[in-house]
Amino acid sequence: MARKKIIAGNWKMNMTPSQTVELINTLKPLVATEDADVVFCVPAIDIIPALEASKGSNIEIGAENMYYEEKGAYTGEIAPDMLTDVGVKYVIIGHSERREYFAETNETVNKKVLKAFEHGITPIVCCGETLTQREQGVTMDFIRQQVKIAFLGVTAEQAKTAVIAYEPIWAIGTGKTATTEQAQEVCCGIRKCIAEIYDEATAEAIRIQYGGSVNDKTAPELFAQPDIDGGLVGGAALKPDFGKIVNWK
Ligand code: PEP
């Protein structure tokens, strides 16, 4: 069965609650499609207004992060059932900015992925190499390690429903998109890695996005690749152009 594309916006630390309502009202008609799942991953405080504003549309709301404990003395964190209680379906886990600025490791990513599945939230698991790693020729080794650890203890049935976002760090927010060949090569490598961990059926089912300066010009060629099942989009997700990315065909 063909995999349905999934195009997700990562709003990062942008948009107040009132700006959220305005932006969703603007984007709602532009991102209407049945051909792809459309997800807006928004800051925690924007989740409820985003859910309200997107009611009746095809937009799903996701979180940008989540903690791996159920509740308790973890000041500033968001628990999984806080997300499910309001209807959040997706959560970005292990974005490179969280790894770099908030000390997330492969191990904490794994704990969060397991916890997300436990609560029926689909994780968008991020991986990606630095420019140095690419230049050293260790891109795939590094990404395989990130993916293998992120999926430790995850069952094949769960993995089939997961989303992996391949985001080369050197392409995030820099305006430098990986070439179509580079993006396809790594996404294909990730799918092979999933086949090794699980089996062909799991590898065929899991959705793998590309992320890193995707825009309406680069999206069509990227999304047409056999192993690229959509995109995780930062900057361009805050603009009306996101509608063109979603309707890339
Ligand atoms: C991201 O942060 O996930 C991202 C891909 O950002 P941008 O599209 O701005 O490079």
CSV table of C-alpha atoms and ligand atoms in Angstrom, one decimal:
chain,number,residue,atom,x,y,z
A,1,MET,CA,0.0,0.0,0.0
A,2,ALA,CA,1.3,3.4,-0.9
A,3,ARG,CA,2.4,5.5,2.1
A,4,LYS,CA,0.3,8.7,2.6
A,5,LYS,CA,2.6,11.8,2.7
A,6,ILE,CA,2.8,13.7,5.9
A,7,ILE,CA,3.7,17.3,5.9
A,8,ALA,CA,4.4,18.9,9.3
A,9,GLY,CA,5.2,22.4,10.3
A,10,ASN,CA,7.5,23.0,13.2
A,11,TRP,CA,6.7,26.4,14.5
A,12,LYS,CA,9.6,26.4,17.0
A,13,MET,CA,9.4,29.3,19.5
A,14,ASN,CA,7.2,31.5,17.3
A,15,MET,CA,3.7,32.8,17.5
A,16,THR,CA,1.7,33.9,20.6
A,17,PRO,CA,-1.7,32.3,21.2
A,18,SER,CA,-3.5,35.2,19.4
A,19,GLN,CA,-1.1,35.1,16.4
A,20,THR,CA,-1.7,31.3,16.3
A,21,VAL,CA,-5.4,31.8,15.7
A,22,GLU,CA,-4.7,34.4,13.0
A,23,LEU,CA,-2.2,32.2,11.3
A,24,ILE,CA,-4.4,29.1,11.4
A,25,ASN,CA,-7.3,31.0,10.0
A,26,THR,CA,-5.1,32.2,7.1
A,27,LEU,CA,-3.6,28.7,6.4
A,28,LYS,CA,-6.7,26.6,6.9
A,29,PRO,CA,-8.1,27.0,3.4
A,30,LEU,CA,-4.6,26.9,1.8
A,31,VAL,CA,-3.6,23.5,3.4
A,32,ALA,CA,-6.8,21.7,2.6
A,33,THR,CA,-6.0,18.4,0.9
A,34,GLU,CA,-6.9,14.7,1.2
A,35,ASP,CA,-3.6,13.6,-0.3
A,36,ALA,CA,-1.4,14.2,2.7
A,37,ASP,CA,-1.6,14.4,6.5
A,38,VAL,CA,-1.1,17.9,7.6
A,39,VAL,CA,0.3,18.6,11.1
A,40,PHE,CA,1.1,21.8,12.8
A,41,CYS,CA,3.5,21.3,15.7
A,42,VAL,CA,3.2,24.4,17.9
A,43,PRO,CA,4.5,25.7,21.2
A,44,ALA,CA,2.8,24.2,24.2
A,45,ILE,CA,0.8,27.4,25.1
A,46,ASP,CA,-0.5,27.6,21.5
A,47,ILE,CA,-1.8,24.0,21.5
A,48,ILE,CA,-5.3,24.7,22.8
A,49,PRO,CA,-6.0,27.8,20.6
A,50,ALA,CA,-4.5,25.9,17.7
A,51,LEU,CA,-6.9,23.0,18.3
A,52,GLU,CA,-9.9,25.4,18.6
A,53,ALA,CA,-8.9,27.3,15.4
A,54,SER,CA,-8.3,24.2,13.3
A,55,LYS,CA,-11.6,22.5,14.3
A,56,GLY,CA,-13.5,21.2,11.2
A,57,SER,CA,-10.3,21.3,9.0
A,58,ASN,CA,-7.8,18.7,8.0
A,59,ILE,CA,-5.1,20.2,10.3
A,60,GLU,CA,-3.9,17.9,13.1
A,61,ILE,CA,-2.1,19.6,16.0
A,62,GLY,CA,1.2,18.3,17.4
A,63,ALA,CA,3.5,19.3,20.2
A,64,GLU,CA,7.2,20.2,19.8
A,65,ASN,CA,8.3,18.2,22.8
A,66,MET,CA,7.1,16.1,25.7
A,67,TYR,CA,8.6,14.6,28.8
A,68,TYR,CA,9.1,10.9,29.4
A,69,GLU,CA,7.7,10.8,32.9
A,70,GLU,CA,3.9,10.7,33.7
A,71,LYS,CA,3.8,13.6,36.2
A,72,GLY,CA,5.6,15.1,39.2
A,73,ALA,CA,8.4,17.5,40.1
A,74,TYR,CA,9.6,18.3,36.6
A,75,THR,CA,9.2,22.1,36.5
A,76,GLY,CA,8.4,23.4,33.0
A,77,GLU,CA,7.8,20.1,31.3
A,78,ILE,CA,4.7,18.8,29.6
A,79,ALA,CA,3.4,15.3,30.4
A,80,PRO,CA,2.0,12.9,27.7
A,81,ASP,CA,-1.5,12.8,29.1
A,82,MET,CA,-1.6,16.6,29.1
A,83,LEU,CA,-1.3,16.3,25.4
A,84,THR,CA,-3.7,13.5,24.8
A,85,ASP,CA,-6.3,15.1,27.1
A,86,VAL,CA,-6.7,17.9,24.7
A,87,GLY,CA,-6.5,15.9,21.5
A,88,VAL,CA,-2.8,16.1,20.4
A,89,LYS,CA,-1.9,13.3,18.1
A,90,TYR,CA,1.8,14.0,17.2
A,91,VAL,CA,4.9,15.1,19.0
A,92,ILE,CA,8.3,16.0,17.6
A,93,ILE,CA,11.0,14.1,19.5
A,94,GLY,CA,14.7,14.8,19.4
A,95,HIS,CA,14.8,17.8,17.2
A,96,SER,CA,18.4,18.9,16.7
A,97,GLU,CA,17.7,22.2,18.4
A,98,ARG,CA,16.5,20.2,21.5
A,99,ARG,CA,19.6,18.0,21.3
A,100,GLU,CA,21.9,21.0,21.0
A,101,TYR,CA,20.4,23.6,23.4
A,102,PHE,CA,18.6,21.3,25.9
A,103,ALA,CA,21.0,18.4,26.2
A,104,GLU,CA,18.7,15.8,24.7
A,105,THR,CA,20.5,12.5,24.0
A,106,ASN,CA,19.7,9.4,22.1
A,107,GLU,CA,18.8,7.9,25.4
A,108,THR,CA,16.3,10.6,26.4
A,109,VAL,CA,14.9,10.5,22.8
A,110,ASN,CA,14.3,6.7,23.2
A,111,LYS,CA,12.5,7.2,26.5
A,112,LYS,CA,10.3,9.9,25.0
A,113,VAL,CA,9.5,7.7,21.9
A,114,LEU,CA,8.5,4.8,24.2
A,115,LYS,CA,6.4,7.1,26.3
A,116,ALA,CA,4.7,8.6,23.3
A,117,PHE,CA,3.7,5.2,22.0
A,118,GLU,CA,2.5,4.2,25.4
A,119,HIS,CA,0.0,7.1,25.2
A,120,GLY,CA,-1.0,6.6,21.6
A,121,ILE,CA,0.8,9.7,20.4
A,122,THR,CA,2.7,9.4,17.1
A,123,PRO,CA,6.3,10.5,17.5
A,124,ILE,CA,8.1,12.4,14.7
A,125,VAL,CA,11.6,11.2,15.5
A,126,CYS,CA,14.3,13.6,14.3
A,127,CYS,CA,17.7,12.6,13.2
A,128,GLY,CA,20.4,14.2,11.1
A,129,GLU,CA,24.1,14.8,10.8
A,130,THR,CA,26.3,17.9,11.2
A,131,LEU,CA,28.3,19.4,8.3
A,132,THR,CA,31.5,18.0,9.8
A,133,GLN,CA,30.0,14.5,10.0
A,134,ARG,CA,28.9,14.7,6.4
A,135,GLU,CA,32.4,15.9,5.3
A,136,GLN,CA,34.0,13.1,7.3
A,137,GLY,CA,31.8,10.5,5.5
A,138,VAL,CA,30.1,9.2,8.6
A,139,THR,CA,26.6,10.5,7.9
A,140,MET,CA,24.9,7.1,7.6
A,141,ASP,CA,26.8,5.6,10.6
A,142,PHE,CA,25.7,8.5,12.8
A,143,ILE,CA,22.1,8.4,11.6
A,144,ARG,CA,21.9,4.7,12.0
A,145,GLN,CA,23.0,5.0,15.6
A,146,GLN,CA,20.4,7.7,16.3
A,147,VAL,CA,17.6,5.6,14.7
A,148,LYS,CA,18.7,2.3,16.4
A,149,ILE,CA,18.8,3.9,19.8
A,150,ALA,CA,15.6,5.9,19.3
A,151,PHE,CA,13.7,2.7,18.5
A,152,LEU,CA,15.1,0.4,21.2
A,153,GLY,CA,12.1,-1.4,22.8
A,154,VAL,CA,9.7,-0.2,20.2
A,155,THR,CA,7.6,-3.0,18.7
A,156,ALA,CA,7.3,-3.5,14.9
A,157,GLU,CA,3.5,-2.6,15.1
A,158,GLN,CA,4.4,0.7,16.8
A,159,ALA,CA,7.3,1.4,14.5
A,160,LYS,CA,5.0,1.0,11.5
A,161,THR,CA,3.0,4.1,12.7
A,162,ALA,CA,6.0,6.2,13.5
A,163,VAL,CA,7.4,9.1,11.5
A,164,ILE,CA,11.1,9.7,11.2
A,165,ALA,CA,12.3,13.2,10.1
A,166,TYR,CA,15.7,13.2,8.4
A,167,GLU,CA,17.0,16.7,9.0
A,168,PRO,CA,20.6,17.4,8.2
A,169,ILE,CA,21.6,20.0,10.8
A,170,TRP,CA,23.5,22.1,8.2
A,171,ALA,CA,20.3,22.5,6.3
A,172,ILE,CA,18.1,23.7,9.1
A,173,GLY,CA,17.2,27.4,9.0
A,174,THR,CA,20.2,28.1,6.7
A,175,GLY,CA,18.5,28.2,3.4
A,176,LYS,CA,20.7,25.3,2.3
A,177,THR,CA,18.5,22.4,1.2
A,178,ALA,CA,20.1,19.0,0.8
A,179,THR,CA,20.1,18.0,-2.8
A,180,THR,CA,17.3,15.7,-3.8
A,181,GLU,CA,19.9,12.9,-4.2
A,182,GLN,CA,21.4,13.5,-0.8
A,183,ALA,CA,18.0,13.5,0.9
A,184,GLN,CA,16.8,10.4,-1.0
A,185,GLU,CA,20.0,8.6,-0.3
A,186,VAL,CA,19.7,9.1,3.5
A,187,CYS,CA,16.0,8.5,3.7
A,188,CYS,CA,16.6,5.2,1.8
A,189,GLY,CA,19.4,4.3,4.2
A,190,ILE,CA,17.0,5.0,7.2
A,191,ARG,CA,14.4,2.7,5.6
A,192,LYS,CA,17.1,0.0,5.2
A,193,CYS,CA,18.0,0.4,8.9
A,194,ILE,CA,14.4,0.0,9.9
A,195,ALA,CA,14.2,-3.2,7.8
A,196,GLU,CA,17.3,-4.5,9.6
A,197,ILE,CA,15.9,-3.7,13.0
A,198,TYR,CA,12.4,-5.1,12.2
A,199,ASP,CA,11.4,-6.4,8.7
A,200,GLU,CA,10.5,-5.3,5.2
A,201,ALA,CA,6.9,-4.7,6.1
A,202,THR,CA,7.8,-2.3,8.9
A,203,ALA,CA,10.3,-0.5,6.6
A,204,GLU,CA,7.6,-0.2,3.9
A,205,ALA,CA,5.0,1.2,6.3
A,206,ILE,CA,7.1,3.8,8.3
A,207,ARG,CA,7.0,7.3,7.0
A,208,ILE,CA,10.2,9.2,6.5
A,209,GLN,CA,10.2,13.0,6.1
A,210,TYR,CA,12.9,15.3,4.9
A,211,GLY,CA,13.5,18.6,6.7
A,212,GLY,CA,15.9,21.4,6.2
A,213,SER,CA,15.0,24.7,4.5
A,214,VAL,CA,12.2,23.0,2.5
A,215,ASN,CA,10.2,25.6,0.5
A,216,ASP,CA,7.6,25.6,-2.2
A,217,LYS,CA,10.3,25.4,-4.9
A,218,THR,CA,12.2,22.5,-3.5
A,219,ALA,CA,9.3,20.5,-2.1
A,220,PRO,CA,8.0,19.0,-5.4
A,221,GLU,CA,11.2,17.3,-6.3
A,222,LEU,CA,12.0,16.2,-2.8
A,223,PHE,CA,8.6,14.8,-2.1
A,224,ALA,CA,8.5,12.9,-5.4
A,225,GLN,CA,11.4,10.7,-4.2
A,226,PRO,CA,10.6,7.1,-3.5
A,227,ASP,CA,11.7,7.1,0.1
A,228,ILE,CA,10.7,10.7,1.1
A,229,ASP,CA,7.2,10.7,2.5
A,230,GLY,CA,6.8,14.4,3.1
A,231,GLY,CA,8.5,17.0,5.1
A,232,LEU,CA,9.1,18.7,8.4
A,233,VAL,CA,9.1,22.4,7.7
A,234,GLY,CA,10.3,25.2,9.9
A,235,GLY,CA,10.4,28.7,8.6
A,236,ALA,CA,8.2,28.2,5.6
A,237,ALA,CA,5.4,26.7,7.8
A,238,LEU,CA,4.7,30.2,9.1
A,239,LYS,CA,3.9,31.6,5.7
A,240,PRO,CA,1.0,31.3,3.2
A,241,ASP,CA,3.6,29.4,1.1
A,242,PHE,CA,3.1,26.4,3.4
A,243,GLY,CA,-0.1,25.9,1.4
A,244,LYS,CA,2.0,25.4,-1.8
A,245,ILE,CA,4.2,22.9,0.0
A,246,VAL,CA,1.3,20.9,1.2
A,247,ASN,CA,-0.2,20.9,-2.2
A,248,TRP,CA,3.1,20.2,-3.8
A,249,LYS,CA,1.9,18.0,-6.7
B,1,PEP,C1,13.1,22.4,11.4
B,1,PEP,O1,13.3,23.1,12.3
B,1,PEP,O2,12.6,21.3,11.6
B,1,PEP,C2,13.3,22.9,10.0
B,1,PEP,C3,13.4,22.0,9.0
B,1,PEP,O3,13.5,24.2,9.8
B,1,PEP,P1,13.7,25.0,8.5
B,1,PEP,O4,12.7,24.5,7.5
B,1,PEP,O5,13.5,26.4,8.8
B,1,PEP,O6,15.1,24.7,8.0
